């Protein structure tokens, strides 16, 4: 299987098609990805009533090819993925495809003079699976601002997987009841759950046993092992909320954590995070975050937290892309922040491609040259979230283990977030193997120990 970075990144978890009891009749096999914009299959978790109102924006689209400025195919879509021929060449400095274990195949660099056949027509490049005709002209009834998608699994409070989860609840209680704790049993149950299954187990534990799973695990475990288990039990949304609060609470700011929780996110998930944070802490997320940052990065996060990104279903306008590329070269920080914070992933890919074509340098290299510190890290993460989220996460995981000592908090956050999307997790493992020539699980095993090690390995397997 060749590496094709076309799985949703963290925060845009691929919907699991079935619950604990296996797929319903006619359901696709595990790991199947619905085309972007297609209706959910029968048997997929239904939306819950009485929770957040329908969001105005969608979840992560399938990340497209175009990593580090790769061009579209001849006659292809602007900002869309080129085909994946067997034998893609690696970027300069990378070993060529075919020499990599696990078949990671990064795209090539664009040739001079891209686009190959001139500028594509206005609107070209909308996702075909969303119902648009080849020219990208929305059919009658589609609003110009695009069709909002639903939040990712785990981002609608109260939504749980169908099925009977009393066996899992009983197994967890048995692991902690009486003298001592069966850590291996806790790992065996909790590491196998997707976001909605985790929510169902926690809900069942409360109703069936009259106890709080989070509190029980917190009282029975300790150290990094406890932190990892609690992150899993919290689920994607509440772990994001708690992580943001941790990032800005007390002296100093964990800028890396703010970046990873809030940047590159869909508007639907951002709405969910903001609402849940304000319900949990009775404070404005925007004010809390902006008040903890310097002026330049505060401006970026202020725009991000408005959750006003362009919908992925909106066709790309090459004239807008060209204007944005010229603005980036102008080096006005406020303009750069606005462009990155408002663009859809498809637009960021198109901007990256067009920047490479016009200035003959990758946009990543330009960002690294012109910006520094928190701003540089933030812009690079946003760009990589659009171009190659699997490689983004591979780099972040290695960063948490490299140097003197293991940055355990970062490793736990990154492993747990990768764990929520099984398909994306597999792509991260392939990307890591390609970039570092090592097996990710072996690397994590060498940096951890005891029950903490067993949990991290189980989450990555």
Short mmCIF file of C-alpha atoms in Angstrom, two decimals:
data_model
loop_
_atom_site.label_atom_id
_atom_site.label_comp_id
_atom_site.label_asym_id
_atom_site.label_seq_id
_atom_site.Cartn_x
_atom_site.Cartn_y
_atom_site.Cartn_z
CA UNK A 1 0.00 0.00 0.00
CA UNK A 2 1.59 3.26 -1.05
CA UNK A 3 1.41 6.29 1.21
CA UNK A 4 -1.34 8.61 0.01
CA UNK A 5 -1.97 11.50 2.38
CA UNK A 6 -5.73 11.54 1.88
CA UNK A 7 -7.06 10.70 5.31
CA UNK A 8 -8.60 13.23 7.68
CA UNK A 9 -6.15 14.74 10.16
CA UNK A 10 -6.76 14.82 13.91
CA UNK A 11 -9.85 16.70 14.75
CA UNK A 12 -11.50 15.45 11.56
CA UNK A 13 -11.73 11.87 12.62
CA UNK A 14 -13.08 9.49 10.00
CA UNK A 15 -16.54 8.38 11.14
CA UNK A 16 -16.57 4.84 12.45
CA UNK A 17 -19.30 2.99 10.65
CA UNK A 18 -20.43 0.73 13.43
CA UNK A 19 -20.33 0.20 17.16
CA UNK A 20 -19.21 -2.57 19.44
CA UNK A 21 -21.27 -5.34 17.87
CA UNK A 22 -19.81 -5.07 14.38
CA UNK A 23 -21.02 -3.47 11.16
CA UNK A 24 -24.72 -3.33 10.39
CA UNK A 25 -26.00 -5.12 7.34
CA UNK A 26 -24.71 -3.50 4.21
CA UNK A 27 -22.16 -1.31 6.03
CA UNK A 28 -18.74 -0.77 4.43
CA UNK A 29 -15.75 -2.54 5.95
CA UNK A 30 -13.74 -0.95 8.72
CA UNK A 31 -11.47 1.81 7.44
CA UNK A 32 -13.74 2.69 4.51
CA UNK A 33 -13.80 6.41 3.86
CA UNK A 34 -16.94 8.07 2.61
CA UNK A 35 -16.25 10.51 -0.23
CA UNK A 36 -16.13 14.07 0.98
CA UNK A 37 -19.56 15.59 0.80
CA UNK A 38 -21.34 12.25 0.37
CA UNK A 39 -24.26 11.40 2.66
CA UNK A 40 -23.47 9.10 5.60
CA UNK A 41 -24.12 5.41 5.00
CA UNK A 42 -26.97 3.58 6.63
CA UNK A 43 -26.01 2.47 10.10
CA UNK A 44 -23.64 5.35 10.78
CA UNK A 45 -24.10 7.01 14.15
CA UNK A 46 -27.13 9.29 13.85
CA UNK A 47 -26.93 12.92 14.93
CA UNK A 48 -28.31 13.53 18.40
CA UNK A 49 -31.11 15.91 19.14
CA UNK A 50 -31.02 18.59 21.78
CA UNK A 51 -27.32 19.41 21.62
CA UNK A 52 -25.34 22.05 19.82
CA UNK A 53 -27.25 23.61 16.92
CA UNK A 54 -26.03 22.58 13.47
CA UNK A 55 -22.63 24.19 12.95
CA UNK A 56 -22.10 26.66 10.16
CA UNK A 57 -18.96 25.04 8.89
CA UNK A 58 -17.71 21.53 8.24
CA UNK A 59 -15.16 19.09 9.54
CA UNK A 60 -11.78 18.41 8.06
CA UNK A 61 -12.04 17.36 4.43
CA UNK A 62 -9.92 14.50 3.28
CA UNK A 63 -6.42 16.04 3.12
CA UNK A 64 -5.32 16.22 -0.46
CA UNK A 65 -2.06 15.60 -2.19
CA UNK A 66 0.01 18.68 -2.96
CA UNK A 67 2.52 18.40 -0.12
CA UNK A 68 5.25 21.02 -0.27
CA UNK A 69 3.91 22.58 -3.43
CA UNK A 70 3.23 19.57 -5.64
CA UNK A 71 1.30 20.55 -8.77
CA UNK A 72 -2.01 19.22 -9.96
CA UNK A 73 -1.98 16.74 -12.84
CA UNK A 74 -2.12 17.91 -16.43
CA UNK A 75 -5.59 19.30 -16.83
CA UNK A 76 -6.27 18.59 -13.17
CA UNK A 77 -7.83 20.51 -10.34
CA UNK A 78 -6.25 23.57 -8.79
CA UNK A 79 -5.63 22.77 -5.14
CA UNK A 80 -6.74 19.14 -5.57
CA UNK A 81 -4.61 16.00 -5.39
CA UNK A 82 -2.65 14.71 -8.35
CA UNK A 83 -3.04 11.02 -9.15
CA UNK A 84 -0.95 8.55 -7.16
CA UNK A 85 1.16 6.64 -9.69
CA UNK A 86 3.30 3.84 -8.37
CA UNK A 87 6.79 5.28 -8.33
CA UNK A 88 6.25 8.85 -7.14
CA UNK A 89 9.61 10.48 -6.51
CA UNK A 90 10.49 11.87 -3.13
CA UNK A 91 11.20 15.59 -2.65
CA UNK A 92 14.84 16.65 -2.90
CA UNK A 93 16.81 15.17 -0.05
CA UNK A 94 14.39 12.32 0.51
CA UNK A 95 15.05 8.74 -0.56
CA UNK A 96 13.14 7.86 -3.73
CA UNK A 97 9.93 5.94 -3.63
CA UNK A 98 10.53 2.20 -3.69
CA UNK A 99 13.37 2.39 -1.17
CA UNK A 100 11.02 3.15 1.71
CA UNK A 101 9.56 0.56 3.97
CA UNK A 102 5.77 0.63 4.15
CA UNK A 103 5.61 2.32 0.75
CA UNK A 104 5.37 5.97 1.78
CA UNK A 105 5.20 7.91 -1.48
CA UNK A 106 5.45 11.67 -1.06
CA UNK A 107 4.58 13.77 -4.10
CA UNK A 108 7.09 15.44 -6.35
CA UNK A 109 7.98 19.09 -6.61
CA UNK A 110 6.23 21.24 -9.20
CA UNK A 111 7.97 22.03 -12.45
CA UNK A 112 8.64 25.60 -13.43
CA UNK A 113 5.77 27.29 -15.13
CA UNK A 114 2.98 25.67 -13.13
CA UNK A 115 0.03 25.56 -13.72
CA UNK A 116 0.76 23.34 -16.74
CA UNK A 117 -2.05 24.66 -18.91
CA UNK A 118 -2.48 28.16 -17.62
CA UNK A 119 -4.89 29.30 -14.97
CA UNK A 120 -7.83 26.97 -14.37
CA UNK A 121 -11.30 28.46 -14.77
CA UNK A 122 -12.94 30.25 -11.87
CA UNK A 123 -14.48 27.79 -9.47
CA UNK A 124 -12.43 24.87 -10.68
CA UNK A 125 -11.36 22.43 -8.02
CA UNK A 126 -14.46 21.88 -5.88
CA UNK A 127 -14.78 18.39 -4.42
CA UNK A 128 -16.53 16.23 -7.00
CA UNK A 129 -18.01 13.94 -4.37
CA UNK A 130 -19.90 16.89 -2.92
CA UNK A 131 -22.21 16.96 -5.89
CA UNK A 132 -20.63 19.68 -8.00
CA UNK A 133 -20.34 19.25 -11.78
CA UNK A 134 -16.85 19.06 -13.34
CA UNK A 135 -16.60 22.80 -13.84
CA UNK A 136 -17.19 23.41 -10.15
CA UNK A 137 -20.41 25.37 -10.69
CA UNK A 138 -22.65 24.68 -7.71
CA UNK A 139 -26.02 23.23 -8.67
CA UNK A 140 -29.16 25.20 -7.98
CA UNK A 141 -29.94 25.40 -4.28
CA UNK A 142 -26.32 25.18 -3.05
CA UNK A 143 -25.47 28.36 -1.10
CA UNK A 144 -22.40 30.27 -2.32
CA UNK A 145 -20.83 29.96 1.13
CA UNK A 146 -20.84 26.18 0.75
CA UNK A 147 -22.54 23.28 2.45
CA UNK A 148 -21.72 22.94 6.15
CA UNK A 149 -20.63 19.51 7.28
CA UNK A 150 -21.22 17.96 10.67
CA UNK A 151 -18.74 17.98 13.57
CA UNK A 152 -16.29 15.13 13.82
CA UNK A 153 -17.19 12.03 15.86
CA UNK A 154 -16.78 12.91 19.51
CA UNK A 155 -17.59 16.59 19.03
CA UNK A 156 -21.33 16.43 19.68
CA UNK A 157 -21.94 16.18 23.44
CA UNK A 158 -24.25 13.33 24.34
CA UNK A 159 -23.68 11.43 21.11
CA UNK A 160 -22.74 7.80 21.77
CA UNK A 161 -22.30 4.61 19.80
CA UNK A 162 -25.25 2.22 19.72
CA UNK A 163 -25.01 -1.11 21.49
CA UNK A 164 -24.69 -2.67 24.93
CA UNK A 165 -21.49 -1.57 26.67
CA UNK A 166 -22.17 -3.13 30.07
CA UNK A 167 -19.48 -5.80 29.52
CA UNK A 168 -16.83 -3.10 29.03
CA UNK A 169 -18.12 -1.14 32.04
CA UNK A 170 -18.05 -4.27 34.21
CA UNK A 171 -14.54 -5.15 33.04
CA UNK A 172 -13.29 -1.68 33.92
CA UNK A 173 -14.90 -1.77 37.35
CA UNK A 174 -13.49 -5.24 38.03
CA UNK A 175 -10.01 -3.98 37.11
CA UNK A 176 -10.19 -1.34 39.85
CA UNK A 177 -12.35 -3.00 42.52
CA UNK A 178 -10.82 -4.35 45.68
CA UNK A 179 -7.13 -4.48 46.49
CA UNK A 180 -4.82 -3.35 43.69
CA UNK A 181 -5.52 -2.36 40.10
CA UNK A 182 -5.35 -4.49 36.96
CA UNK A 183 -3.62 -1.99 34.68
CA UNK A 184 -3.47 -4.39 31.76
CA UNK A 185 -7.24 -4.83 31.84
CA UNK A 186 -7.74 -1.06 31.78
CA UNK A 187 -5.48 -0.78 28.74
CA UNK A 188 -7.15 -3.71 26.98
CA UNK A 189 -10.60 -2.12 27.21
CA UNK A 190 -9.89 1.59 26.78
CA UNK A 191 -7.34 1.38 23.95
CA UNK A 192 -9.83 -0.31 21.60
CA UNK A 193 -12.59 2.32 21.67
CA UNK A 194 -13.35 4.93 19.03
CA UNK A 195 -14.70 8.35 20.16
CA UNK A 196 -18.38 7.39 20.26
CA UNK A 197 -17.70 4.00 21.80
CA UNK A 198 -15.68 5.72 24.53
CA UNK A 199 -18.59 8.05 25.20
CA UNK A 200 -20.95 5.07 25.34
CA UNK A 201 -18.73 3.19 27.81
CA UNK A 202 -18.41 6.21 30.10
CA UNK A 203 -22.17 6.80 29.97
CA UNK A 204 -22.90 3.12 30.64
CA UNK A 205 -20.41 3.02 33.54
CA UNK A 206 -22.27 5.90 35.16
CA UNK A 207 -25.80 4.57 34.62
CA UNK A 208 -25.09 0.87 35.11
CA UNK A 209 -22.74 1.13 38.09
CA UNK A 210 -23.61 4.55 39.50
CA UNK A 211 -19.97 5.61 39.46
CA UNK A 212 -17.79 8.11 37.57
CA UNK A 213 -15.24 6.31 35.37
CA UNK A 214 -12.96 9.36 35.17
CA UNK A 215 -12.82 9.70 38.96
CA UNK A 216 -12.31 5.98 39.53
CA UNK A 217 -9.39 5.78 37.09
CA UNK A 218 -7.86 8.99 38.45
CA UNK A 219 -7.90 7.60 42.00
CA UNK A 220 -6.54 4.17 41.04
CA UNK A 221 -3.65 5.13 38.74
CA UNK A 222 -0.80 7.62 38.65
CA UNK A 223 1.86 9.40 36.60
CA UNK A 224 1.96 9.44 32.82
CA UNK A 225 -0.09 6.24 32.72
CA UNK A 226 -2.95 8.02 34.47
CA UNK A 227 -2.63 11.08 32.22
CA UNK A 228 -2.91 8.91 29.12
CA UNK A 229 -5.93 6.98 30.41
CA UNK A 230 -7.75 10.15 31.43
CA UNK A 231 -7.11 11.75 28.03
CA UNK A 232 -8.74 8.73 26.40
CA UNK A 233 -11.68 8.72 28.82
CA UNK A 234 -12.31 12.43 28.27
CA UNK A 235 -12.82 11.85 24.55
CA UNK A 236 -11.74 14.23 21.76
CA UNK A 237 -13.88 17.25 22.62
CA UNK A 238 -13.39 17.46 26.37
CA UNK A 239 -9.71 16.58 26.10
CA UNK A 240 -9.36 19.52 23.69
CA UNK A 241 -11.17 21.77 26.16
CA UNK A 242 -9.03 20.65 29.09
CA UNK A 243 -5.88 20.97 26.99
CA UNK A 244 -6.66 24.56 25.99
CA UNK A 245 -7.29 25.44 29.63
CA UNK A 246 -4.02 23.76 30.62
CA UNK A 247 -2.20 25.71 27.93
CA UNK A 248 -3.21 29.10 29.31
CA UNK A 249 -3.72 28.39 33.02
CA UNK A 250 -1.15 29.66 35.46
CA UNK A 251 2.19 31.26 34.69
CA UNK A 252 3.40 31.02 31.12
CA UNK A 253 1.69 29.69 28.02
CA UNK A 254 2.04 26.28 26.37
CA UNK A 255 2.09 27.67 22.87
CA UNK A 256 2.64 24.26 21.29
CA UNK A 257 -0.55 22.97 22.89
CA UNK A 258 -2.63 25.94 21.76
CA UNK A 259 -1.33 25.40 18.24
CA UNK A 260 -2.21 21.72 18.11
CA UNK A 261 -5.67 22.06 19.62
CA UNK A 262 -6.90 25.19 17.84
CA UNK A 263 -5.05 25.61 14.53
CA UNK A 264 -6.06 23.93 11.30
CA UNK A 265 -9.41 22.94 12.76
CA UNK A 266 -12.74 22.86 11.00
CA UNK A 267 -15.31 25.46 11.88
CA UNK A 268 -17.73 22.83 13.15
CA UNK A 269 -15.20 21.45 15.60
CA UNK A 270 -14.06 24.94 16.57
CA UNK A 271 -17.64 25.90 17.38
CA UNK A 272 -17.91 22.77 19.53
CA UNK A 273 -14.64 23.49 21.38
CA UNK A 274 -15.55 27.11 22.00
CA UNK A 275 -19.06 26.27 23.26
CA UNK A 276 -17.86 23.44 25.51
CA UNK A 277 -15.05 25.59 26.95
CA UNK A 278 -17.40 28.42 27.79
CA UNK A 279 -19.90 26.03 29.37
CA UNK A 280 -17.14 24.33 31.39
CA UNK A 281 -15.32 27.44 32.63
CA UNK A 282 -17.93 30.19 32.25
CA UNK A 283 -15.36 32.29 30.46
CA UNK A 284 -14.78 33.48 26.90
CA UNK A 285 -12.31 31.22 25.10
CA UNK A 286 -11.37 34.01 22.71
CA UNK A 287 -10.57 36.46 25.52
CA UNK A 288 -8.65 33.87 27.51
CA UNK A 289 -6.48 32.85 24.58
CA UNK A 290 -5.91 36.32 23.18
CA UNK A 291 -5.00 37.64 26.62
CA UNK A 292 -2.24 35.06 26.95
CA UNK A 293 -0.46 35.80 23.67
CA UNK A 294 1.67 38.55 22.16
CA UNK A 295 0.14 40.98 19.70
CA UNK A 296 1.08 39.16 16.49
CA UNK A 297 0.00 35.67 17.48
CA UNK A 298 -2.98 37.10 19.35
CA UNK A 299 -4.19 38.49 16.01
CA UNK A 300 -3.86 35.09 14.36
CA UNK A 301 -5.75 33.26 17.09
CA UNK A 302 -8.44 35.93 17.26
CA UNK A 303 -9.29 35.24 13.61
CA UNK A 304 -9.01 31.47 14.06
CA UNK A 305 -11.39 31.46 17.02
CA UNK A 306 -14.11 33.19 14.99
CA UNK A 307 -14.53 29.89 13.15
CA UNK A 308 -15.04 31.60 9.80
CA UNK A 309 -12.93 29.47 7.45
CA UNK A 310 -14.09 28.96 3.89
CA UNK A 311 -16.08 25.76 3.47
CA UNK A 312 -14.30 22.92 1.69
CA UNK A 313 -17.30 22.63 -0.64
CA UNK A 314 -16.73 26.16 -1.97
CA UNK A 315 -15.04 26.07 -5.41
CA UNK A 316 -11.56 27.55 -5.56
CA UNK A 317 -11.24 30.92 -7.29
CA UNK A 318 -7.79 31.22 -8.94
CA UNK A 319 -7.99 35.01 -8.90
CA UNK A 320 -8.40 34.94 -5.13
CA UNK A 321 -5.51 32.50 -4.82
CA UNK A 322 -3.30 34.75 -6.94
CA UNK A 323 -4.17 37.77 -4.78
CA UNK A 324 -3.41 35.85 -1.61
CA UNK A 325 -0.05 34.67 -2.95
CA UNK A 326 0.96 38.25 -3.78
CA UNK A 327 -0.17 39.37 -0.32
CA UNK A 328 1.98 36.73 1.36
CA UNK A 329 5.02 38.09 -0.44
CA UNK A 330 4.15 41.51 0.95
CA UNK A 331 5.09 40.24 4.43
CA UNK A 332 2.27 42.10 6.21
CA UNK A 333 1.74 39.97 9.32
CA UNK A 334 -1.93 40.86 9.71
CA UNK A 335 -2.64 39.94 6.08
CA UNK A 336 -0.72 36.68 6.38
CA UNK A 337 -2.66 35.78 9.53
CA UNK A 338 -5.96 36.56 7.84
CA UNK A 339 -5.15 34.48 4.76
CA UNK A 340 -4.06 31.41 6.73
CA UNK A 341 -6.89 31.62 9.26
CA UNK A 342 -9.71 32.05 6.75
CA UNK A 343 -8.62 29.74 3.92
CA UNK A 344 -10.00 26.25 3.55
CA UNK A 345 -7.56 23.38 3.37
CA UNK A 346 -8.13 23.20 -0.39
CA UNK A 347 -7.32 26.91 -0.70
CA UNK A 348 -4.16 26.53 1.38
CA UNK A 349 -3.03 23.73 -0.92
CA UNK A 350 -3.72 25.91 -3.94
CA UNK A 351 -1.87 28.83 -2.34
CA UNK A 352 1.11 26.58 -1.65
CA UNK A 353 1.15 25.36 -5.25
CA UNK A 354 0.76 28.84 -6.73
CA UNK A 355 3.43 30.31 -4.43
CA UNK A 356 5.90 27.67 -5.57
CA UNK A 357 5.08 28.37 -9.19
CA UNK A 358 5.36 32.14 -8.95
CA UNK A 359 8.40 32.48 -6.69
CA UNK A 360 10.16 29.14 -7.30
CA UNK A 361 10.47 28.40 -3.61
CA UNK A 362 8.29 26.26 -1.36
CA UNK A 363 5.92 28.21 0.85
CA UNK A 364 7.24 26.29 3.87
CA UNK A 365 10.76 27.55 3.22
CA UNK A 366 9.46 31.10 2.85
CA UNK A 367 7.64 30.89 6.19
CA UNK A 368 10.75 29.52 7.90
CA UNK A 369 12.81 32.40 6.48
CA UNK A 370 10.42 35.28 7.16
CA UNK A 371 8.91 34.30 10.50
CA UNK A 372 10.21 32.95 13.80
CA UNK A 373 9.10 31.64 17.15
CA UNK A 374 5.45 30.98 17.84
CA UNK A 375 4.27 32.62 14.62
CA UNK A 376 6.50 30.39 12.49
CA UNK A 377 5.35 27.26 14.30
CA UNK A 378 1.69 28.26 13.98
CA UNK A 379 1.80 28.99 10.25
CA UNK A 380 3.74 25.81 9.47
CA UNK A 381 1.27 23.69 11.41
CA UNK A 382 -1.68 25.25 9.56
CA UNK A 383 -0.01 24.68 6.19
CA UNK A 384 0.94 21.08 6.98
CA UNK A 385 -2.57 20.38 8.25
CA UNK A 386 -3.77 21.13 4.72
CA UNK A 387 -0.96 19.56 2.71
CA UNK A 388 0.12 16.43 4.59
CA UNK A 389 -1.35 15.93 8.08
CA UNK A 390 0.20 12.48 8.45
CA UNK A 391 3.70 13.90 7.97
CA UNK A 392 2.80 16.79 10.26
CA UNK A 393 1.95 14.36 13.04
CA UNK A 394 5.01 12.20 12.36
CA UNK A 395 7.22 15.26 12.80
CA UNK A 396 5.43 16.28 16.01
CA UNK A 397 5.75 12.79 17.48
CA UNK A 398 9.47 12.69 16.80
CA UNK A 399 9.87 16.17 18.26
CA UNK A 400 8.32 14.93 21.52
CA UNK A 401 10.97 12.17 21.79
CA UNK A 402 14.12 13.77 20.38
CA UNK A 403 16.80 15.49 22.42
CA UNK A 404 17.46 15.10 26.12
CA UNK A 405 14.61 13.26 27.77
CA UNK A 406 11.10 12.53 26.56
CA UNK A 407 8.53 15.32 26.57
CA UNK A 408 5.87 13.07 28.04
CA UNK A 409 2.98 15.54 28.03
CA UNK A 410 3.46 16.20 24.33
CA UNK A 411 3.85 12.52 23.52
CA UNK A 412 0.63 11.61 25.35
CA UNK A 413 -1.40 14.36 23.67
CA UNK A 414 -0.11 13.45 20.21
CA UNK A 415 -0.51 9.69 20.56
CA UNK A 416 -4.05 9.96 21.95
CA UNK A 417 -5.12 12.37 19.21
CA UNK A 418 -3.72 10.09 16.51
CA UNK A 419 -5.44 7.12 18.16
CA UNK A 420 -8.93 8.53 17.58
CA UNK A 421 -8.69 8.06 13.80
CA UNK A 422 -7.42 4.58 12.95
CA UNK A 423 -6.92 5.25 9.24
CA UNK A 424 -4.99 8.45 9.87
CA UNK A 425 -2.92 6.68 12.53
CA UNK A 426 -1.75 4.11 10.00
CA UNK A 427 -0.72 6.89 7.62
CA UNK A 428 1.21 8.61 10.42
CA UNK A 429 3.12 5.39 11.07
CA UNK A 430 4.02 5.12 7.38
CA UNK A 431 5.04 8.77 7.20
CA UNK A 432 7.22 8.37 10.29
CA UNK A 433 8.93 5.32 8.79
CA UNK A 434 9.59 7.25 5.59
CA UNK A 435 11.00 10.37 7.20
CA UNK A 436 13.04 8.84 10.02
CA UNK A 437 13.71 5.31 8.77
CA UNK A 438 12.38 3.88 12.03
CA UNK A 439 9.27 2.11 13.21
CA UNK A 440 7.16 4.53 15.27
CA UNK A 441 6.03 1.91 17.78
CA UNK A 442 9.62 0.77 18.35
CA UNK A 443 10.65 4.40 18.85
CA UNK A 444 7.92 5.01 21.42
CA UNK A 445 8.75 1.72 23.17
CA UNK A 446 12.33 2.90 23.62
CA UNK A 447 11.23 6.21 25.16
CA UNK A 448 8.66 4.89 27.66
CA UNK A 449 8.38 2.15 30.26
CA UNK A 450 6.02 0.10 32.41
CA UNK A 451 2.23 0.63 32.14
CA UNK A 452 2.77 3.99 30.44
CA UNK A 453 4.68 2.21 27.70
CA UNK A 454 2.03 -0.49 27.32
CA UNK A 455 -0.72 2.13 26.98
CA UNK A 456 1.11 4.19 24.35
CA UNK A 457 1.88 1.05 22.31
CA UNK A 458 -1.70 -0.17 22.54
CA UNK A 459 -3.02 3.19 21.34
CA UNK A 460 -0.68 3.13 18.33
CA UNK A 461 -1.28 -0.48 17.31
#
